[in-house]
Coordinates of C-alpha atoms and ligand atoms in Angstrom, one line a residue:
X1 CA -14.5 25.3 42.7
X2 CA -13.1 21.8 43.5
X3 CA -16.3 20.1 41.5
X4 CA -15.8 22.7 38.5
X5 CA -12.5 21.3 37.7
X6 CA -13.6 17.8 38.3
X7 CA -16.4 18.2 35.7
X8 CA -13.7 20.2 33.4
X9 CA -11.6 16.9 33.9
X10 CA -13.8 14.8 33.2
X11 CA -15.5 16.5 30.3
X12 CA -11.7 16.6 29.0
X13 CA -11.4 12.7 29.7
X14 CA -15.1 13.0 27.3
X15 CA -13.2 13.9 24.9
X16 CA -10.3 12.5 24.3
X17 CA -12.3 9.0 24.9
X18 CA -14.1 9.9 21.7
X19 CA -11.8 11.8 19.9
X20 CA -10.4 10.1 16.1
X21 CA -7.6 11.0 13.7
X22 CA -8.7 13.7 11.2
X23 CA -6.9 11.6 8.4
X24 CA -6.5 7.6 8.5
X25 CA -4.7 5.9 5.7
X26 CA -4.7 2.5 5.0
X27 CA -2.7 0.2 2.6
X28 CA -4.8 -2.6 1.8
X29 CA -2.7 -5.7 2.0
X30 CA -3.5 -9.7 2.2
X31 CA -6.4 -10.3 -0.5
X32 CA -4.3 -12.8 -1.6
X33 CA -3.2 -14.9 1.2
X34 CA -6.7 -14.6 2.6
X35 CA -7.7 -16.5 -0.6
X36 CA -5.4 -18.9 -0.7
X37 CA -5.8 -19.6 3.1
X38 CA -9.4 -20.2 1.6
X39 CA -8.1 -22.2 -1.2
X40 CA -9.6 -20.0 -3.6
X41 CA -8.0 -17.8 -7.2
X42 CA -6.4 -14.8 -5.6
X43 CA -9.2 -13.1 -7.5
X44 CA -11.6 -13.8 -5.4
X45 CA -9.4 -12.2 -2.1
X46 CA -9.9 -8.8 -4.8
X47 CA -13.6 -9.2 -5.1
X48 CA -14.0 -9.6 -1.3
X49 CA -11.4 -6.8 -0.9
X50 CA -13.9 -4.4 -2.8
X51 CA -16.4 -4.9 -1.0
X52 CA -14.6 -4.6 2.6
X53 CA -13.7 -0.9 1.3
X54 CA -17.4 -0.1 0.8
X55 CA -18.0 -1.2 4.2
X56 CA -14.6 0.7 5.8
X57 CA -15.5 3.5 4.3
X58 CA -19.1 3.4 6.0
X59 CA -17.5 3.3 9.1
X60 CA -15.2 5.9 9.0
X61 CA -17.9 7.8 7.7
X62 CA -19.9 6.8 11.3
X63 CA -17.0 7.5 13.1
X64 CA -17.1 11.2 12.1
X65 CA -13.0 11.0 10.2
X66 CA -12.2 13.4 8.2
X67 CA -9.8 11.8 5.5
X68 CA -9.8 8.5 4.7
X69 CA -7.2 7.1 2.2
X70 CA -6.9 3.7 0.8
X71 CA -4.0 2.3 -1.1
X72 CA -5.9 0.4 -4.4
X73 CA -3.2 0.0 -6.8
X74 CA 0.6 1.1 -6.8
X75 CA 2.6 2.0 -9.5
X76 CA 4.5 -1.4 -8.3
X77 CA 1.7 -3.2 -9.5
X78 CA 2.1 -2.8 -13.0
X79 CA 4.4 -6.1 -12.6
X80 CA 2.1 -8.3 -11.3
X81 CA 0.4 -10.4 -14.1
X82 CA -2.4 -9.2 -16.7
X83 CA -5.1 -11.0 -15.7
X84 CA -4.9 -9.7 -12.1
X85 CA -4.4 -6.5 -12.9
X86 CA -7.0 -6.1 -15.3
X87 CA -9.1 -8.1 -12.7
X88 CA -8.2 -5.3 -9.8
X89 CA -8.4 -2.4 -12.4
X90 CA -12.2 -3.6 -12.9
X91 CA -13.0 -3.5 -9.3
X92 CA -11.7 0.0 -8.8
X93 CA -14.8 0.6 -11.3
X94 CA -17.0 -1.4 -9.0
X95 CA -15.9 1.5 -6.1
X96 CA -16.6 4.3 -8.4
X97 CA -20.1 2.6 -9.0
X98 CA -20.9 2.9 -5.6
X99 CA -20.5 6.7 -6.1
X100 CA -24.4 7.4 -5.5
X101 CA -24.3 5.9 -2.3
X102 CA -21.3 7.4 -1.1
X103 CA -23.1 11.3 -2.6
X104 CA -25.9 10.8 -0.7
X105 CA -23.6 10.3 2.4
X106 CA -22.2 13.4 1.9
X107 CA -19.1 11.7 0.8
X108 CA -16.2 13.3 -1.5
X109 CA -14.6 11.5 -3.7
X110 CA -11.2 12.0 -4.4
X111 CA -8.2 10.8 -6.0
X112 CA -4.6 10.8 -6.2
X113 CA -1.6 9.1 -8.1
X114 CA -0.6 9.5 -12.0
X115 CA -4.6 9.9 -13.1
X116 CA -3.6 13.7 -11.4
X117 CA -0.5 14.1 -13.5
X118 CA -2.1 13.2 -16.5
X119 CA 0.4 10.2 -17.8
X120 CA -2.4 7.6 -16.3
X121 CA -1.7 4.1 -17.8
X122 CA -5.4 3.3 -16.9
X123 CA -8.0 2.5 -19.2
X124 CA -9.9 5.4 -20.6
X125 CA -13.2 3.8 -19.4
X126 CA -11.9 3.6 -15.6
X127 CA -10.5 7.1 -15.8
X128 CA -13.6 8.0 -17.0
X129 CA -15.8 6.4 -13.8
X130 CA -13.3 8.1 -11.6
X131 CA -13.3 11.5 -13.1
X132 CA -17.4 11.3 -13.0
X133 CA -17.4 10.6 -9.3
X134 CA -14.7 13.3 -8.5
X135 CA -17.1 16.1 -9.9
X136 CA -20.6 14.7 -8.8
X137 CA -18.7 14.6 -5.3
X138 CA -16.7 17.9 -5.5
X139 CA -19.1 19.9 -3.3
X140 CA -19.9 17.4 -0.8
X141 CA -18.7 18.6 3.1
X142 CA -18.5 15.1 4.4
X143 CA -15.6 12.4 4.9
X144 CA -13.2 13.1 2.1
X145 CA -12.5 9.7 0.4
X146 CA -9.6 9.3 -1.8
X147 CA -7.9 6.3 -3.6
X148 CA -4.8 6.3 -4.4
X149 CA -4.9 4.7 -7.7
X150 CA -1.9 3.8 -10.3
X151 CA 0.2 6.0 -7.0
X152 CA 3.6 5.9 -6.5
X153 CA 5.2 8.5 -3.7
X154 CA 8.5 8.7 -5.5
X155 CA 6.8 9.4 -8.6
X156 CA 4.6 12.2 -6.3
X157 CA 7.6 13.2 -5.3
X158 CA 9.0 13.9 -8.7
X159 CA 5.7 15.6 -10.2
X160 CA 5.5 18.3 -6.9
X161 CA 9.4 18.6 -7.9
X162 CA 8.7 19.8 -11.0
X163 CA 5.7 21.5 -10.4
X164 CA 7.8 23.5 -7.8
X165 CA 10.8 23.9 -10.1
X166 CA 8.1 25.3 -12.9
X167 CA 6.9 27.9 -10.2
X168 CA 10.2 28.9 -9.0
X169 CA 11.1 29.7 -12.6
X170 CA 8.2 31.5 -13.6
X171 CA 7.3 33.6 -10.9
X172 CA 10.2 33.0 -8.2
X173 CA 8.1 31.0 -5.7
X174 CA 10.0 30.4 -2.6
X175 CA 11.3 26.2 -2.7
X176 CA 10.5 25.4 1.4
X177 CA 7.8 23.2 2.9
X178 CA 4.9 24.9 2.4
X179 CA 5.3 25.2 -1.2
X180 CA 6.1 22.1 -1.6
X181 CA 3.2 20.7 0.0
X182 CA 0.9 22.9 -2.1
X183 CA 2.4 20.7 -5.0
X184 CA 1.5 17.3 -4.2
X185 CA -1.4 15.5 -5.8
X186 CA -4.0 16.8 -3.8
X187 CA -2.4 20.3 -2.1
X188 CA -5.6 20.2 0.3
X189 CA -4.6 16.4 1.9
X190 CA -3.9 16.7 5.7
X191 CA -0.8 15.3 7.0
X192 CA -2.0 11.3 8.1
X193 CA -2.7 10.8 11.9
X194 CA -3.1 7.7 11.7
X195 CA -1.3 4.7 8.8
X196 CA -3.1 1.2 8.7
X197 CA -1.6 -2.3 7.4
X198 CA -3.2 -4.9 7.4
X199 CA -1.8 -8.4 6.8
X200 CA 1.2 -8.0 9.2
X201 CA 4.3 -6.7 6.5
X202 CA 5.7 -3.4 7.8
X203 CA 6.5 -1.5 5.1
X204 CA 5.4 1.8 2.9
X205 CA 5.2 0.0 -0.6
X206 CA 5.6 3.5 -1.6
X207 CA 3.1 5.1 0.2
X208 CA 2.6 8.9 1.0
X209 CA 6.1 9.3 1.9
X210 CA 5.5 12.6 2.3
X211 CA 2.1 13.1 4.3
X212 CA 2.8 10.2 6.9
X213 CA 6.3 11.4 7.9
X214 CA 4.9 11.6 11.6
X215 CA 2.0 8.9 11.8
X216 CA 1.7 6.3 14.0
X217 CA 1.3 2.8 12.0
X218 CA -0.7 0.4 12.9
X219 CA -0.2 -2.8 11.9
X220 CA -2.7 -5.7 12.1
X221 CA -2.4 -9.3 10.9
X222 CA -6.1 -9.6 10.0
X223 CA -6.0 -9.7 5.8
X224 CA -7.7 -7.1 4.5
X225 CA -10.9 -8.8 3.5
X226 CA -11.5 -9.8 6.8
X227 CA -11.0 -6.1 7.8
X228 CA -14.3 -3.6 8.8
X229 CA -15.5 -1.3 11.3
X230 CA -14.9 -3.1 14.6
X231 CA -11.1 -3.1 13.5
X232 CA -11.0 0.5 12.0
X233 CA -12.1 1.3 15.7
X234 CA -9.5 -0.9 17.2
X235 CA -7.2 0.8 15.5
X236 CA -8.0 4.2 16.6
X237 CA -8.1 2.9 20.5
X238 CA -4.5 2.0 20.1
X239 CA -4.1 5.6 18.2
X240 CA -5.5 7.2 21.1
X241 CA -2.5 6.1 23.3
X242 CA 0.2 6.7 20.6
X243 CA 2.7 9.5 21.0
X244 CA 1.1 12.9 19.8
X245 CA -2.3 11.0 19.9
X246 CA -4.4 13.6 22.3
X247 CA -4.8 10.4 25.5
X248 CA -0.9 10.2 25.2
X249 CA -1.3 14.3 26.6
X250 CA -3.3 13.6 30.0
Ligands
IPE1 C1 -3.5 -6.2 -1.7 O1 -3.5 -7.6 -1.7 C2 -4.2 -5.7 -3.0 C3 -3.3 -5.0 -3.9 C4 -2.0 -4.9 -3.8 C5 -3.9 -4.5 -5.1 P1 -2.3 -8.5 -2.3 O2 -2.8 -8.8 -3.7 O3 -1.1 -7.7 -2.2 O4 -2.4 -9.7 -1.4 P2 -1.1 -10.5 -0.9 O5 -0.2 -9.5 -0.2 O6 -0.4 -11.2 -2.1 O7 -1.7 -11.5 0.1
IPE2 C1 0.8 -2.4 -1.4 O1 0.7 -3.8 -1.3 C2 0.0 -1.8 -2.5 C3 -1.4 -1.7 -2.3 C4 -2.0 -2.1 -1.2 C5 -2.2 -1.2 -3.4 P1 1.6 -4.8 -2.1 O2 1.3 -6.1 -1.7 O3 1.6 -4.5 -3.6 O4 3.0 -4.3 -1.5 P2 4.4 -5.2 -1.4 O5 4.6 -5.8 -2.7 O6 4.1 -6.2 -0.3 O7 5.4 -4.2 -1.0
MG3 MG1 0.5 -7.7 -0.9

């Protein structure tokens, strides 16, 4: 009796030990300082930026997450200067390029932000890379990636408003939570577990205001090119002991 709860115990200790956060976002901050502290063009902090994504979202494909969300581009950034943003606008291309790899990882690709709501400001030939890797992915069971590209909350805010308001009118659809929710940019995105930040600001920027009203954020001073697996899994120890986090419950 006394050894079948033991074993229970520890079975339950198992788990928890290896258990990770169905949906992780992250806000990808610091490719600039980590180029200047390199006394290189801030560019270059984009380029290397790029490729730590690829290599993030490898890992949290290994770590068997569900959702993994990365903050590429916010409707804030519109005001930094043209040659950077065109420079970052291209990279985002470079991700959707790596859209092969990603489908035969079983990876869905997904994406949220103005692109959804139609009033993109993106070029054509970037919303066109995007689109293409959203329906080559679209049946893949795998870790559901999603950029958040040209995404503002407030302005998600606004769109499920009106989306809400359209329903209400139409057929009488009740205005609560639920409904709400179903309005967003992507009506199937699970509340975040887990929020990342690298490069040691605490703040939103303007991030899923909605979907991490409960998440535990994590904040690292590590810039994000210098981020990758071995810090994704840091990040979910500390998750582990956070409050609602399932270790925080033994
Ligand atoms: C994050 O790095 C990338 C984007 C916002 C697109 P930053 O470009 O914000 O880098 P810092 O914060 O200036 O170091
Ligand atoms: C947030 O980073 C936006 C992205 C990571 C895409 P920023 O560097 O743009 O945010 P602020 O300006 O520090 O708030
Ligand atoms: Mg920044």
């Amino acid at each position: 009796m006394r050894e079948a709860a033991a074993s229970t115990t520890s079975e339950l200790r198992a788990e928890v030990a290896s258990a990770v956060p169905r949906h992780v976002a992250v806000i990808m901050d610091g490719n600039g300082r980590w180029a200047e502290s390199k006394g290189l063009a801030r560019t270059e902090g984009h380029r290397q930026g790029e490729a730590t994504l690829a290599e993030v979202v490898r890992a949290a494909d290994g770590l068997g997450i569900g959702w993994f969300t990365a903050y590429g581009f916010s409707t804030e950034n519109w005001s930094r200067p043209p040659t950077e943003v065109n420079f970052i606008l291209g990279l985002h291309k470079n991700i959707f390029a790596r859209r092969l790899e990603m489908h035969r990882n079983n990876v869905r690709i997904r994406c949220i932000g103005r692109p959804v709501s139609g009033t993109s400001r993106l070029p054509r030939r970037i919303l066109r890379e995007m689109e293409e890797s959203v329906e080559l992915t679209k049946a893949n069971t795998g870790l559901t990636f999603t950029l958040a590209f040209d995404y503002g909350a407030r302005e998600e805010l606004l769109y499920a408003t009106r989306k809400l308001l359209e329903a209400h009118r139409r057929e009488g659809t009740e205005i609560d939570e639920r409904s709400f929710a179903r309005c967003l940019y992507d009506p199937e995105m699970p509340p975040v577990d887990l929020l990342v930040r690298t490069s040691g600001e605490q703040r939103l920027s303007n991030f899923l205001l909605w979907q991490s009203v409960g998440a535990p954020f994590y904040v690292t001073p590590t810039y994000w090119p210098d981020f990758g697996g071995a810090e994704l899994e840091a990040a979910i120890t500390w998750w582990r002991r956070s409050p609602g986090a399932p270790a925080s419950n033994t």
